[in-house]
Amino acid sequence: GDKAFAQFLTDEIKEEKKIQKHKSLPKVSGGWELEVHGTEAKLVRKIAGEKITVTFNINNSIPPSAEEDTQEQQKPDEQEPELTSTPNFVVEVIKDDTKQTLVLDCHYPEDEVGQEGEEESDIFTIREVSFQPTGEADWKDTNYTLNTDSLDWALYDHLMDFLADRGVDNTFADELIELSTALEHQEYIKFLEDLKSFVKCQ
């Protein structure tokens, strides 16, 4: 059984490497520096008196496909739909002279992705906003968190502009999807390789 499993994995790895779009991770334009720790990635950018970090994790970042039911009728030679990773991401804005960090929790709404044609529509939304003490690893539940569901739209627009001025805009959000998808694929191939070694290990 294990031999067949290992053989299957070998073929699978070959296939996945064939369709791998990026041999190295795509860059995000605008002077962002990338740090990757396993499945977590962090993009950092410094502008006058501020440091902006964007953190995301590729785990569970691929939305469940709505085409589950149509799998039955799929013709064997049809390409599988391309998987795209749309992770939630957290933007932190740290100003040099304050002890507080503004934290904006953003995500890609499921129904928005792939709906082009609507001009001026943002491909990501801000879900929550809060202040957290700068430099503390754990965020406090006791800090007020503003949920944007019930937010005055003018304030929401200002928050989106605030992010755009710091380089977090639709272009950035698009490139983040590219990066995340490439990272997810890379990790998936690595996982298959680890699994293969594990299965073959006597």
mmCIF file of C-alpha atoms in Angstrom, residues 8-188:
data_model
loop_
_atom_site.group_PDB
_atom_site.id
_atom_site.type_symbol
_atom_site.label_atom_id
_atom_site.label_comp_id
_atom_site.label_asym_id
_atom_site.label_seq_id
_atom_site.Cartn_x
_atom_site.Cartn_y
_atom_site.Cartn_z
ATOM 1 C CA PHE A 8 1.098 8.378 -6.447
ATOM 2 C CA LEU A 9 2.791 11.201 -4.526
ATOM 3 C CA THR A 10 5.764 11.206 -6.895
ATOM 4 C CA ASP A 11 3.419 11.658 -9.880
ATOM 5 C CA GLU A 12 1.386 14.259 -8.052
ATOM 6 C CA ILE A 13 4.502 16.297 -7.204
ATOM 7 C CA LYS A 14 5.593 16.160 -10.852
ATOM 8 C CA GLU A 15 2.181 17.424 -11.985
ATOM 9 C CA GLU A 16 2.054 20.189 -9.406
ATOM 10 C CA LYS A 17 5.555 21.368 -10.342
ATOM 11 C CA LYS A 18 4.502 21.447 -13.984
ATOM 12 C CA ILE A 19 1.631 23.843 -13.274
ATOM 13 C CA GLN A 20 3.576 25.909 -10.748
ATOM 14 C CA LYS A 21 3.443 29.454 -12.084
ATOM 15 C CA HIS A 22 6.200 30.962 -9.975
ATOM 16 C CA LYS A 23 9.474 29.241 -9.212
ATOM 17 C CA SER A 24 10.238 32.036 -6.784
ATOM 18 C CA LEU A 25 7.638 34.089 -4.953
ATOM 19 C CA PRO A 26 6.274 37.060 -6.906
ATOM 20 C CA LYS A 27 7.241 40.489 -5.607
ATOM 21 C CA VAL A 28 4.740 43.001 -4.322
ATOM 22 C CA SER A 29 5.338 46.389 -5.899
ATOM 23 C CA GLY A 30 5.762 49.510 -3.799
ATOM 24 C CA GLY A 31 8.836 48.641 -1.774
ATOM 25 C CA TRP A 32 7.360 45.997 0.500
ATOM 26 C CA GLU A 33 9.787 43.611 2.146
ATOM 27 C CA LEU A 34 8.636 40.048 2.570
ATOM 28 C CA GLU A 35 9.329 37.754 5.511
ATOM 29 C CA VAL A 36 7.947 34.226 5.456
ATOM 30 C CA HIS A 37 7.700 31.925 8.478
ATOM 31 C CA GLY A 38 6.110 28.676 7.394
ATOM 32 C CA THR A 39 2.544 29.484 6.397
ATOM 33 C CA GLU A 40 2.655 33.015 7.763
ATOM 34 C CA ALA A 41 3.882 35.877 5.628
ATOM 35 C CA LYS A 42 4.586 39.445 6.628
ATOM 36 C CA LEU A 43 5.035 42.413 4.319
ATOM 37 C CA VAL A 44 6.754 45.448 5.798
ATOM 38 C CA ARG A 45 7.029 48.949 4.405
ATOM 39 C CA LYS A 46 8.448 52.067 6.033
ATOM 40 C CA ILE A 47 7.344 55.532 5.015
ATOM 41 C CA ALA A 48 7.998 58.888 6.663
ATOM 42 C CA GLY A 49 7.587 58.322 10.383
ATOM 43 C CA GLU A 50 5.516 55.176 9.992
ATOM 44 C CA LYS A 51 5.927 51.467 9.668
ATOM 45 C CA ILE A 52 3.198 49.481 7.941
ATOM 46 C CA THR A 53 3.053 45.720 8.277
ATOM 47 C CA VAL A 54 0.630 43.382 6.556
ATOM 48 C CA THR A 55 0.396 39.856 7.928
ATOM 49 C CA PHE A 56 -1.472 36.893 6.489
ATOM 50 C CA ASN A 57 -1.530 33.126 6.849
ATOM 51 C CA ILE A 58 -2.131 30.821 3.892
ATOM 52 C CA ASN A 59 -3.777 28.112 5.979
ATOM 53 C CA ASN A 60 -7.474 27.848 5.114
ATOM 54 C CA SER A 61 -7.069 30.629 2.570
ATOM 55 C CA ILE A 62 -8.546 28.785 -0.404
ATOM 56 C CA PRO A 63 -12.289 29.337 -0.499
ATOM 57 C CA PRO A 64 -14.327 26.128 -0.782
ATOM 58 C CA SER A 65 -15.201 25.656 -4.422
ATOM 59 C CA ALA A 66 -18.825 26.124 -5.306
ATOM 60 C CA GLU A 67 -18.491 23.651 -8.162
ATOM 61 C CA GLU A 68 -18.469 20.566 -5.946
ATOM 62 C CA ASP A 69 -21.702 19.277 -7.504
ATOM 63 C CA THR A 70 -20.562 19.699 -11.096
ATOM 64 C CA GLN A 71 -17.511 17.499 -10.582
ATOM 65 C CA GLU A 72 -19.524 14.503 -11.750
ATOM 66 C CA GLN A 73 -20.109 15.835 -15.236
ATOM 67 C CA GLN A 74 -16.582 17.092 -15.709
ATOM 68 C CA LYS A 75 -14.970 15.768 -18.855
ATOM 69 C CA PRO A 76 -11.664 14.068 -18.180
ATOM 70 C CA ASP A 77 -9.626 16.405 -20.365
ATOM 71 C CA GLU A 78 -10.978 19.612 -18.839
ATOM 72 C CA GLN A 79 -8.580 21.690 -16.796
ATOM 73 C CA GLU A 80 -9.374 21.849 -13.128
ATOM 74 C CA PRO A 81 -10.328 25.378 -12.133
ATOM 75 C CA GLU A 82 -7.321 27.274 -10.851
ATOM 76 C CA LEU A 83 -7.178 27.565 -7.097
ATOM 77 C CA THR A 84 -6.718 31.033 -5.717
ATOM 78 C CA SER A 85 -5.681 31.836 -2.191
ATOM 79 C CA THR A 86 -7.532 34.828 -0.706
ATOM 80 C CA PRO A 87 -6.392 35.032 2.901
ATOM 81 C CA ASN A 88 -7.647 37.453 5.506
ATOM 82 C CA PHE A 89 -4.906 39.960 6.196
ATOM 83 C CA VAL A 90 -4.122 42.300 9.050
ATOM 84 C CA VAL A 91 -2.673 45.739 8.445
ATOM 85 C CA GLU A 92 -0.823 47.397 11.315
ATOM 86 C CA VAL A 93 0.155 51.037 11.133
ATOM 87 C CA ILE A 94 2.758 52.081 13.682
ATOM 88 C CA LYS A 95 3.674 55.732 14.023
ATOM 89 C CA ASP A 96 7.140 56.411 15.413
ATOM 90 C CA ASP A 97 6.011 58.773 18.134
ATOM 91 C CA THR A 98 3.010 56.957 19.592
ATOM 92 C CA LYS A 99 2.708 53.915 21.788
ATOM 93 C CA GLN A 100 -0.313 52.693 19.871
ATOM 94 C CA THR A 101 -0.707 50.648 16.721
ATOM 95 C CA LEU A 102 -3.743 51.012 14.511
ATOM 96 C CA VAL A 103 -4.837 47.523 13.489
ATOM 97 C CA LEU A 104 -7.144 46.935 10.539
ATOM 98 C CA ASP A 105 -8.470 43.460 9.931
ATOM 99 C CA CYS A 106 -9.180 43.031 6.213
ATOM 100 C CA HIS A 107 -10.612 40.270 4.098
ATOM 101 C CA TYR A 108 -11.688 39.403 0.584
ATOM 102 C CA PRO A 109 -15.465 39.088 0.415
ATOM 103 C CA GLU A 110 -16.306 35.742 -1.173
ATOM 104 C CA ASP A 111 -18.782 37.106 -3.678
ATOM 105 C CA GLU A 112 -16.511 39.925 -4.879
ATOM 106 C CA VAL A 113 -13.649 37.877 -6.209
ATOM 107 C CA GLY A 114 -13.919 37.358 -9.926
ATOM 108 C CA GLN A 115 -16.627 39.940 -10.472
ATOM 109 C CA GLU A 116 -14.839 42.309 -12.774
ATOM 110 C CA GLY A 117 -16.632 44.953 -14.684
ATOM 111 C CA GLU A 118 -17.879 46.880 -11.706
ATOM 112 C CA GLU A 119 -15.714 49.951 -11.702
ATOM 113 C CA GLU A 120 -14.354 51.428 -8.511
ATOM 114 C CA SER A 121 -15.411 48.473 -6.417
ATOM 115 C CA ASP A 122 -12.825 47.495 -3.819
ATOM 116 C CA ILE A 123 -11.668 43.918 -3.923
ATOM 117 C CA PHE A 124 -11.111 43.806 -0.177
ATOM 118 C CA THR A 125 -13.001 45.136 2.809
ATOM 119 C CA ILE A 126 -12.065 46.255 6.295
ATOM 120 C CA ARG A 127 -13.799 44.117 8.883
ATOM 121 C CA GLU A 128 -12.525 45.434 12.185
ATOM 122 C CA VAL A 129 -10.415 48.302 13.450
ATOM 123 C CA SER A 130 -8.763 48.643 16.829
ATOM 124 C CA PHE A 131 -5.831 50.186 18.655
ATOM 125 C CA GLN A 132 -3.318 47.864 20.225
ATOM 126 C CA PRO A 133 -0.291 48.677 22.367
ATOM 127 C CA THR A 134 2.769 48.802 20.119
ATOM 128 C CA GLY A 135 5.203 45.930 20.533
ATOM 129 C CA GLU A 136 2.922 43.626 22.485
ATOM 130 C CA ALA A 137 2.549 40.207 20.930
ATOM 131 C CA ASP A 138 -0.875 39.477 22.341
ATOM 132 C CA TRP A 139 -3.780 41.697 21.548
ATOM 133 C CA LYS A 140 -6.111 42.509 24.370
ATOM 134 C CA ASP A 141 -9.780 41.659 24.179
ATOM 135 C CA THR A 142 -10.345 44.590 26.487
ATOM 136 C CA ASN A 143 -9.375 47.061 23.778
ATOM 137 C CA TYR A 144 -12.308 48.550 21.917
ATOM 138 C CA THR A 145 -12.756 46.910 18.523
ATOM 139 C CA LEU A 146 -14.816 48.676 15.936
ATOM 140 C CA ASN A 147 -16.790 46.377 13.699
ATOM 141 C CA THR A 148 -17.358 47.973 10.292
ATOM 142 C CA ASP A 149 -20.769 46.370 9.712
ATOM 143 C CA SER A 150 -22.543 49.242 11.363
ATOM 144 C CA LEU A 151 -20.090 51.952 10.406
ATOM 145 C CA ASP A 152 -20.877 55.338 8.917
ATOM 146 C CA TRP A 153 -19.885 54.904 5.251
ATOM 147 C CA ALA A 154 -18.010 58.233 5.167
ATOM 148 C CA LEU A 155 -15.769 57.081 8.021
ATOM 149 C CA TYR A 156 -15.300 53.745 6.262
ATOM 150 C CA ASP A 157 -14.258 55.521 3.042
ATOM 151 C CA HIS A 158 -11.732 57.583 4.967
ATOM 152 C CA LEU A 159 -10.288 54.403 6.465
ATOM 153 C CA MET A 160 -9.975 52.864 2.975
ATOM 154 C CA ASP A 161 -8.256 56.056 1.738
ATOM 155 C CA PHE A 162 -5.993 55.997 4.776
ATOM 156 C CA LEU A 163 -4.892 52.487 3.757
ATOM 157 C CA ALA A 164 -4.558 53.423 0.076
ATOM 158 C CA ASP A 165 -2.272 56.334 1.000
ATOM 159 C CA ARG A 166 -0.030 53.780 2.677
ATOM 160 C CA GLY A 167 0.080 51.501 -0.329
ATOM 161 C CA VAL A 168 -2.694 49.113 0.659
ATOM 162 C CA ASP A 169 -5.057 49.464 -2.278
ATOM 163 C CA ASN A 170 -6.640 47.256 -4.936
ATOM 164 C CA THR A 171 -3.350 46.795 -6.781
ATOM 165 C CA PHE A 172 -1.727 45.688 -3.543
ATOM 166 C CA ALA A 173 -4.663 43.385 -2.753
ATOM 167 C CA ASP A 174 -4.365 41.801 -6.216
ATOM 168 C CA GLU A 175 -0.636 41.240 -5.799
ATOM 169 C CA LEU A 176 -1.227 39.816 -2.345
ATOM 170 C CA ILE A 177 -3.536 37.198 -3.885
ATOM 171 C CA GLU A 178 -0.777 36.340 -6.407
ATOM 172 C CA LEU A 179 1.808 36.069 -3.653
ATOM 173 C CA SER A 180 -0.425 34.094 -1.338
ATOM 174 C CA THR A 181 -1.454 31.690 -4.101
ATOM 175 C CA ALA A 182 2.190 31.090 -5.054
ATOM 176 C CA LEU A 183 3.154 30.600 -1.416
ATOM 177 C CA GLU A 184 0.255 28.226 -0.829
ATOM 178 C CA HIS A 185 1.221 26.172 -3.877
ATOM 179 C CA GLN A 186 4.859 26.086 -2.815
ATOM 180 C CA GLU A 187 3.882 24.889 0.669
ATOM 181 C CA TYR A 188 1.525 22.285 -0.831
#
